């Protein structure tokens, strides 16, 4: 059955634009997923709800978002895996087994988010209390895939890294300097976010959502509120909607500035770090002056935004962005003309479009590898329907392409910022939100700076959160980084890794 | 090359002069004096993310920009706990980082100064304590100074580092 038919059978889902939901049985689960894959759709995420007895999967397709629900039959402990159709499902399915219990029929049954801190038969999203014995000293023995051959040796790195970065473990198999294989072991930052949601009120969850991955606070809190407001039937005032977009673009600009500096530094050009980090500081200060916070952790709130900026501060913000843009254009010339930087950027960590499509590379990194997908253009919510952002796509798929996408997106975000400031509607910035009834279900989907940020929200009894599943695009992109590293030399890995700049916390939950 | 030099010349020194007697720079002057007294000429910091949301890391990075110019104050981030005078710990401690955090602490030579950063480091923050989360840093290792904020601003982080050094001076 073609995708169009599945979508026709599905019913509208509150929250994100053009979202539809469909309940299926085990056979239809795979058939529908196959139809999505055949139509060039992308997997967004996969999770378990309903006390671990209902599997859900979300897909982005041309006509809209499709959320499948598969209630497990009584006694059933497995469901059909979809790793062959969407490779990123591998880790998602293992995480479902760790946190909720049900296993997929796919063959990789290693734990993913669970290490040794709680026993395998304890499923935190289903269990009532805590695990019987919490062991603070247990160390996990994880079965890494071993590469055999003459002169092959392993380099284990992490979870504590040499720089100021999040925790994670990388296992390199190398010959000399050359990387034959990279295997990631993540989950170190797992702090029980999904379970924590279940102890919070629906009208309070945006605070935790903003802290799933701090560098994407606006994207997550907006996605959360989009789901909640859809469920509650809230009309968010236009001024608030436009201010949310302002916050989202500021978040994109700040992160891109930070990365562009760090990438120059990793290529041995400390000048770049000094220049870009100075510009980022300027932007953060102007953001704080206008919106009250350097990082917008508590800006997007249910029903609108938390502050109504003064016109003078917005003017200053606009002027600051224009200044910074002029500097960025100058610095881009310097990066482009610097032989040493070019040499390190070009051809490093290449993911060609064909591989990117097969593995589901998404967001910024995807667009650097020919994956022309940006929610702001493909499934826009307000005000992007009016702003009409220009999508930035490159085909080379190397570090240089990921740098170029950042440069171009920065300039485009400056343009959007100017548009937003010029056309910001008047009126209130917040309305009250009714508490959705128990059982209500909605999703939020927002293009964060790294890629699509997704939140699924289900209402529990008496205004509590029944289930909340946040999803970071890093889930899609971490496995692709393993491919990007192959054939490169170990000393180039920090640069390649930085060019993806994936989230640990957002992934580990 | 010419453009690079011109840019450096055009921007000049971005490090800020003191805006007022009790603001950012006063912190720095005290800090420098404190470091000189206790550490000789330089303070080496090892950062450990024990499970943060990565927001606190963003503000630690900001300390390296030319405006705060941390290295100009003689403070350096080092790659190994064995080289560190002070541990800067972010996040609530996730259960999966508990062992690593203890090991880093054990590997750090005396005096082991510890600064716990952010609401999470102080109290566990929004994440609290659970099957996967041990909450505040002091639940796992001794902490000298805890600085609130979500995330704390760069100047608050500097203040915290200073306070840690001062506290250690009082110790026998
Ligand atoms: S204190 Fe705030 S910014 Fe820092 S790790 Fe915790 S939630 Fe993130």
Tab-separated table of N, CA and C in Angstrom, chain A residues 244-364:
chain	number	residue	atom	x	y	z
A	244	UNK	N	9.191	33.611	19.420
A	244	UNK	CA	9.785	32.276	19.520
A	244	UNK	C	10.768	32.051	18.366
A	245	UNK	N	10.352	32.475	17.176
A	245	UNK	CA	11.251	32.323	16.028
A	245	UNK	C	12.508	33.168	16.212
A	246	UNK	N	12.336	34.342	16.805
A	246	UNK	CA	13.497	35.191	17.112
A	246	UNK	C	14.463	34.425	18.024
A	247	UNK	N	13.905	33.814	19.071
A	247	UNK	CA	14.743	33.038	19.995
A	247	UNK	C	15.418	31.872	19.299
A	248	UNK	N	14.687	31.182	18.449
A	248	UNK	CA	15.241	30.010	17.755
A	248	UNK	C	16.388	30.417	16.825
A	249	UNK	N	16.223	31.528	16.119
A	249	UNK	CA	17.292	31.971	15.209
A	249	UNK	C	18.498	32.477	16.002
A	250	UNK	N	18.257	33.130	17.138
A	250	UNK	CA	19.379	33.568	17.978
A	250	UNK	C	20.172	32.357	18.480
A	251	UNK	N	19.432	31.303	18.830
A	251	UNK	CA	20.088	30.082	19.300
A	251	UNK	C	20.949	29.475	18.181
A	252	UNK	N	20.415	29.475	16.967
A	252	UNK	CA	21.156	28.953	15.819
A	252	UNK	C	22.419	29.804	15.587
A	253	UNK	N	22.248	31.114	15.627
A	253	UNK	CA	23.380	32.007	15.367
A	253	UNK	C	24.470	31.827	16.420
A	254	UNK	N	24.073	31.753	17.688
A	254	UNK	CA	25.066	31.620	18.761
A	254	UNK	C	25.842	30.316	18.612
A	255	UNK	N	25.127	29.227	18.333
A	255	UNK	CA	25.809	27.940	18.193
A	255	UNK	C	26.715	27.913	16.970
A	256	UNK	N	26.246	28.481	15.870
A	256	UNK	CA	27.079	28.490	14.663
A	256	UNK	C	28.345	29.315	14.900
A	257	UNK	N	28.215	30.450	15.576
A	257	UNK	CA	29.405	31.264	15.870
A	257	UNK	C	30.393	30.470	16.727
A	258	UNK	N	29.866	29.805	17.758
A	258	UNK	CA	30.733	29.016	18.631
A	258	UNK	C	31.452	27.923	17.848
A	259	UNK	N	30.713	27.230	16.991
A	259	UNK	CA	31.311	26.125	16.222
A	259	UNK	C	32.333	26.627	15.211
A	260	UNK	N	32.027	27.731	14.551
A	260	UNK	CA	32.951	28.238	13.530
A	260	UNK	C	34.294	28.606	14.170
A	261	UNK	N	34.247	29.163	15.372
A	261	UNK	CA	35.488	29.467	16.078
A	261	UNK	C	36.217	28.201	16.487
A	262	UNK	N	35.477	27.250	17.059
A	262	UNK	CA	36.102	26.020	17.546
A	262	UNK	C	36.684	25.213	16.388
A	263	UNK	N	36.019	25.249	15.235
A	263	UNK	CA	36.520	24.491	14.083
A	263	UNK	C	37.818	25.100	13.566
A	264	UNK	N	37.892	26.424	13.540
A	264	UNK	CA	39.149	27.073	13.162
A	264	UNK	C	40.254	26.653	14.116
A	265	UNK	N	39.936	26.668	15.406
A	265	UNK	CA	40.906	26.296	16.430
A	265	UNK	C	41.389	24.860	16.254
A	266	UNK	N	40.443	23.947	15.979
A	266	UNK	CA	40.810	22.543	15.801
A	266	UNK	C	41.637	22.342	14.536
A	267	UNK	N	41.553	23.299	13.615
A	267	UNK	CA	42.384	23.217	12.411
A	267	UNK	C	43.706	23.961	12.621
A	268	UNK	N	43.972	24.360	13.870
A	268	UNK	CA	45.247	25.000	14.178
A	268	UNK	C	45.265	26.496	13.940
A	269	UNK	N	44.081	27.113	13.889
A	269	UNK	CA	44.000	28.546	13.604
A	269	UNK	C	43.311	29.235	14.783
A	270	UNK	N	44.080	29.483	15.839
A	270	UNK	CA	43.512	30.011	17.086
A	270	UNK	C	42.884	31.389	16.889
A	271	UNK	N	43.357	32.099	15.891
A	271	UNK	CA	42.775	33.398	15.538
A	271	UNK	C	41.258	33.284	15.372
A	272	UNK	N	40.826	32.205	14.725
A	272	UNK	CA	39.397	32.008	14.472
A	272	UNK	C	38.607	31.908	15.768
A	273	UNK	N	39.144	31.164	16.725
A	273	UNK	CA	38.443	31.002	18.000
A	273	UNK	C	38.316	32.355	18.701
A	274	UNK	N	39.407	33.112	18.712
A	274	UNK	CA	39.374	34.414	19.380
A	274	UNK	C	38.326	35.313	18.729
A	275	UNK	N	38.300	35.345	17.404
A	275	UNK	CA	37.385	36.244	16.695
A	275	UNK	C	35.925	35.821	16.885
A	276	UNK	N	35.644	34.550	16.600
A	276	UNK	CA	34.248	34.110	16.660
A	276	UNK	C	33.715	34.087	18.094
A	277	UNK	N	34.563	33.742	19.059
A	277	UNK	CA	34.054	33.695	20.439
A	277	UNK	C	33.759	35.113	20.943
A	278	UNK	N	34.497	36.081	20.421
A	278	UNK	CA	34.197	37.472	20.785
A	278	UNK	C	32.840	37.867	20.205
A	279	UNK	N	32.593	37.487	18.961
A	279	UNK	CA	31.310	37.822	18.327
A	279	UNK	C	30.154	37.132	19.045
A	280	UNK	N	30.399	35.884	19.442
A	280	UNK	CA	29.342	35.147	20.147
A	280	UNK	C	29.005	35.847	21.460
A	281	UNK	N	30.029	36.287	22.177
A	281	UNK	CA	29.798	36.987	23.440
A	281	UNK	C	28.964	38.250	23.203
A	282	UNK	N	29.272	38.967	22.125
A	282	UNK	CA	28.481	40.167	21.806
A	282	UNK	C	27.012	39.812	21.599
A	283	UNK	N	26.799	38.718	20.849
A	283	UNK	CA	25.423	38.309	20.563
A	283	UNK	C	24.700	37.898	21.847
A	284	UNK	N	25.394	37.152	22.716
A	284	UNK	CA	24.769	36.709	23.971
A	284	UNK	C	24.397	37.905	24.842
A	285	UNK	N	25.261	38.907	24.850
A	285	UNK	CA	24.966	40.091	25.665
A	285	UNK	C	23.771	40.862	25.115
A	286	UNK	N	23.704	40.971	23.796
A	286	UNK	CA	22.556	41.656	23.195
A	286	UNK	C	21.278	40.854	23.433
A	287	UNK	N	21.409	39.516	23.413
A	287	UNK	CA	20.260	38.650	23.694
A	287	UNK	C	19.783	38.867	25.130
A	288	UNK	N	20.734	38.917	26.041
A	288	UNK	CA	20.374	39.110	27.451
A	288	UNK	C	19.705	40.476	27.647
A	289	UNK	N	20.242	41.475	26.974
A	289	UNK	CA	19.683	42.818	27.092
A	289	UNK	C	18.227	42.841	26.604
A	290	UNK	N	17.942	42.128	25.523
A	290	UNK	CA	16.596	42.162	24.943
A	290	UNK	C	15.645	41.173	25.612
A	291	UNK	N	16.137	39.963	25.898
A	291	UNK	CA	15.229	38.896	26.326
A	291	UNK	C	15.500	38.403	27.746
A	292	UNK	N	16.480	38.996	28.423
A	292	UNK	CA	16.668	38.704	29.845
A	292	UNK	C	17.580	37.547	30.171
A	293	UNK	N	18.003	36.774	29.166
A	293	UNK	CA	18.889	35.644	29.432
A	293	UNK	C	19.918	35.530	28.313
A	294	UNK	N	21.128	35.113	28.658
A	294	UNK	CA	22.136	34.852	27.623
A	294	UNK	C	21.741	33.613	26.830
A	295	UNK	N	21.393	32.568	27.539
A	295	UNK	CA	20.868	31.357	26.903
A	295	UNK	C	19.393	31.264	27.276
A	296	UNK	N	18.550	30.997	26.296
A	296	UNK	CA	17.111	31.202	26.489
A	296	UNK	C	16.434	29.961	27.076
A	297	UNK	N	16.864	29.596	28.286
A	297	UNK	CA	16.329	28.391	28.923
A	297	UNK	C	14.869	28.553	29.337
A	298	UNK	N	14.487	29.749	29.725
A	298	UNK	CA	13.134	29.922	30.259
A	298	UNK	C	12.368	30.972	29.473
A	299	UNK	N	12.601	30.971	28.171
A	299	UNK	CA	11.994	31.976	27.304
A	299	UNK	C	10.653	31.480	26.745
A	300	UNK	N	10.654	30.304	26.165
A	300	UNK	CA	9.411	29.750	25.626
A	300	UNK	C	8.641	29.084	26.760
A	301	UNK	N	7.411	29.548	26.992
A	301	UNK	CA	6.589	29.006	28.078
A	301	UNK	C	5.224	28.636	27.493
A	302	UNK	N	4.473	27.767	28.180
A	302	UNK	CA	3.161	27.402	27.648
A	302	UNK	C	2.307	28.643	27.417
A	303	UNK	N	1.778	28.776	26.214
A	303	UNK	CA	0.920	29.911	25.893
A	303	UNK	C	1.657	31.091	25.294
A	304	UNK	N	2.976	31.043	25.196
A	304	UNK	CA	3.693	32.173	24.603
A	304	UNK	C	5.145	32.213	24.989
A	305	UNK	N	5.614	33.434	25.337
A	305	UNK	CA	6.994	33.580	25.788
A	305	UNK	C	6.996	34.337	27.123
A	306	UNK	N	8.096	34.214	27.848
A	306	UNK	CA	8.161	34.733	29.207
A	306	UNK	C	8.427	36.228	29.319
A	307	UNK	N	8.943	36.855	28.266
A	307	UNK	CA	9.246	38.288	28.343
A	307	UNK	C	8.756	39.009	27.096
A	308	UNK	N	8.390	40.267	27.285
A	308	UNK	CA	8.038	41.118	26.148
A	308	UNK	C	9.153	42.156	26.013
A	309	UNK	N	10.030	41.996	25.034
A	309	UNK	CA	11.204	42.854	24.953
A	309	UNK	C	10.851	44.304	24.636
A	310	UNK	N	11.652	45.215	25.167
A	310	UNK	CA	11.458	46.640	24.896
A	310	UNK	C	11.917	46.950	23.470
A	311	UNK	N	11.221	47.892	22.793
A	311	UNK	CA	11.584	48.226	21.407
A	311	UNK	C	13.046	48.655	21.276
A	312	UNK	N	13.525	49.391	22.255
A	312	UNK	CA	14.919	49.872	22.191
A	312	UNK	C	15.888	48.688	22.199
A	313	UNK	N	15.603	47.692	23.054
A	313	UNK	CA	16.498	46.532	23.159
A	313	UNK	C	16.458	45.713	21.872
A	314	UNK	N	15.291	45.653	21.227
A	314	UNK	CA	15.197	44.912	19.980
A	314	UNK	C	15.977	45.615	18.876
A	315	UNK	N	15.891	46.955	18.874
A	315	UNK	CA	16.677	47.707	17.886
A	315	UNK	C	18.164	47.438	18.081
A	316	UNK	N	18.593	47.452	19.353
A	316	UNK	CA	20.011	47.199	19.649
A	316	UNK	C	20.410	45.797	19.203
A	317	UNK	N	19.495	44.851	19.405
A	317	UNK	CA	19.771	43.475	19.009
A	317	UNK	C	19.952	43.384	17.492
A	318	UNK	N	19.063	44.062	16.767
A	318	UNK	CA	19.154	44.068	15.304
A	318	UNK	C	20.459	44.686	14.831
A	319	UNK	N	20.850	45.786	15.458
A	319	UNK	CA	22.092	46.462	15.066
A	319	UNK	C	23.292	45.573	15.373
A	320	UNK	N	23.240	44.899	16.521
A	320	UNK	CA	24.319	44.000	16.913
A	320	UNK	C	24.471	42.872	15.887
A	321	UNK	N	23.333	42.308	15.475
A	321	UNK	CA	23.380	41.209	14.508
A	321	UNK	C	23.970	41.688	13.179
A	322	UNK	N	23.624	42.895	12.769
A	322	UNK	CA	24.183	43.419	11.511
A	322	UNK	C	25.695	43.596	11.607
A	323	UNK	N	26.146	44.137	12.738
A	323	UNK	CA	27.600	44.278	12.951
A	323	UNK	C	28.295	42.932	12.855
A	324	UNK	N	27.716	41.961	13.562
A	324	UNK	CA	28.346	40.643	13.612
A	324	UNK	C	28.374	40.033	12.212
A	325	UNK	N	27.288	40.219	11.481
A	325	UNK	CA	27.250	39.645	10.140
A	325	UNK	C	28.384	40.196	9.272
A	326	UNK	N	28.610	41.502	9.371
A	326	UNK	CA	29.716	42.100	8.595
A	326	UNK	C	31.046	41.436	8.951
A	327	UNK	N	31.248	41.219	10.253
A	327	UNK	CA	32.502	40.580	10.689
A	327	UNK	C	32.594	39.147	10.159
A	328	UNK	N	31.455	38.448	10.212
A	328	UNK	CA	31.462	37.048	9.792
A	328	UNK	C	31.815	36.937	8.310
A	329	UNK	N	31.307	37.847	7.505
A	329	UNK	CA	31.624	37.820	6.077
A	329	UNK	C	33.131	38.015	5.884
A	330	UNK	N	33.708	38.940	6.652
A	330	UNK	CA	35.156	39.171	6.586
A	330	UNK	C	35.932	37.921	7.001
A	331	UNK	N	35.485	37.316	8.102
A	331	UNK	CA	36.207	36.152	8.615
A	331	UNK	C	36.085	34.965	7.664
A	332	UNK	N	34.969	34.901	6.967
A	332	UNK	CA	34.816	33.797	6.025
A	332	UNK	C	35.867	33.883	4.929
A	333	UNK	N	36.116	35.085	4.463
A	333	UNK	CA	37.165	35.266	3.450
A	333	UNK	C	38.502	34.777	3.977
A	334	UNK	N	38.764	35.109	5.236
A	334	UNK	CA	40.052	34.715	5.819
A	334	UNK	C	40.147	33.192	5.916
A	335	UNK	N	39.056	32.552	6.368
A	335	UNK	CA	39.056	31.084	6.427
A	335	UNK	C	39.271	30.506	5.027
A	336	UNK	N	38.537	31.067	4.039
A	336	UNK	CA	38.596	30.516	2.684
A	336	UNK	C	39.987	30.637	2.079
A	337	UNK	N	40.681	31.703	2.446
A	337	UNK	CA	41.978	31.953	1.807
A	337	UNK	C	43.140	31.364	2.584
A	338	UNK	N	42.873	30.827	3.771
A	338	UNK	CA	43.957	30.308	4.608
A	338	UNK	C	44.302	28.884	4.175
A	339	UNK	N	45.492	28.718	3.622
A	339	UNK	CA	45.855	27.423	3.040
A	339	UNK	C	45.810	26.309	4.079
A	340	UNK	N	46.292	26.587	5.302
A	340	UNK	CA	46.339	25.556	6.330
A	340	UNK	C	44.941	25.112	6.737
A	341	UNK	N	44.047	26.067	6.883
A	341	UNK	CA	42.671	25.754	7.273
A	341	UNK	C	41.981	24.966	6.160
A	342	UNK	N	42.151	25.446	4.937
A	342	UNK	CA	41.546	24.748	3.786
A	342	UNK	C	42.001	23.306	3.722
A	343	UNK	N	43.295	23.135	3.940
A	343	UNK	CA	43.879	21.806	3.851
A	343	UNK	C	43.268	20.861	4.884
A	344	UNK	N	43.024	21.364	6.088
A	344	UNK	CA	42.442	20.497	7.118
A	344	UNK	C	40.949	20.258	6.894
A	345	UNK	N	40.243	21.258	6.376
A	345	UNK	CA	38.783	21.147	6.206
A	345	UNK	C	38.407	20.255	5.010
A	346	UNK	N	39.116	20.460	3.896
A	346	UNK	CA	38.704	19.798	2.656
A	346	UNK	C	38.946	18.294	2.709
A	347	UNK	N	37.918	17.536	2.423
A	347	UNK	CA	38.068	16.088	2.319
A	347	UNK	C	38.138	15.364	3.654
A	348	UNK	N	38.041	16.070	4.774
A	348	UNK	CA	38.080	15.397	6.079
A	348	UNK	C	36.675	14.946	6.471
A	349	UNK	N	36.582	13.721	6.982
A	349	UNK	CA	35.307	13.214	7.499
A	349	UNK	C	34.182	13.252	6.488
A	350	UNK	N	34.456	12.754	5.279
A	350	UNK	CA	33.467	12.874	4.201
A	350	UNK	C	32.341	11.852	4.333
A	351	UNK	N	31.105	12.336	4.199
A	351	UNK	CA	29.931	11.463	4.084
A	351	UNK	C	29.230	11.869	2.793
A	352	UNK	N	29.332	11.022	1.783
A	352	UNK	CA	28.736	11.381	0.492
A	352	UNK	C	27.211	11.255	0.555
A	353	UNK	N	26.503	11.999	-0.304
A	353	UNK	CA	25.038	12.030	-0.238
A	353	UNK	C	24.376	10.654	-0.260
A	354	UNK	N	24.926	9.725	-1.019
A	354	UNK	CA	24.294	8.404	-1.116
A	354	UNK	C	24.289	7.706	0.250
A	355	UNK	N	25.445	7.749	0.928
A	355	UNK	CA	25.541	7.139	2.262
A	355	UNK	C	24.668	7.903	3.263
A	356	UNK	N	24.688	9.224	3.139
A	356	UNK	CA	23.885	10.058	4.047
A	356	UNK	C	22.408	9.692	3.935
A	357	UNK	N	21.945	9.476	2.710
A	357	UNK	CA	20.539	9.134	2.497
A	357	UNK	C	20.237	7.766	3.101
A	358	UNK	N	21.152	6.822	2.899
A	358	UNK	CA	20.916	5.468	3.388
A	358	UNK	C	20.886	5.433	4.915
A	359	UNK	N	21.773	6.188	5.548
A	359	UNK	CA	21.860	6.144	7.009
A	359	UNK	C	20.916	7.135	7.686
A	360	UNK	N	20.313	8.040	6.910
A	360	UNK	CA	19.351	8.970	7.496
A	360	UNK	C	19.998	10.171	8.159
A	361	UNK	N	21.172	10.573	7.663
A	361	UNK	CA	21.841	11.767	8.208
A	361	UNK	C	20.879	12.946	8.109
A	362	UNK	N	20.794	13.726	9.188
A	362	UNK	CA	19.755	14.757	9.219
A	362	UNK	C	20.304	16.105	9.677
A	363	UNK	N	19.457	17.108	9.601
A	363	UNK	CA	19.788	18.440	10.107
A	363	UNK	C	20.920	19.092	9.341
A	364	UNK	N	21.693	19.894	10.075
A	364	UNK	CA	22.801	20.641	9.493
A	364	UNK	C	23.788	19.718	8.764
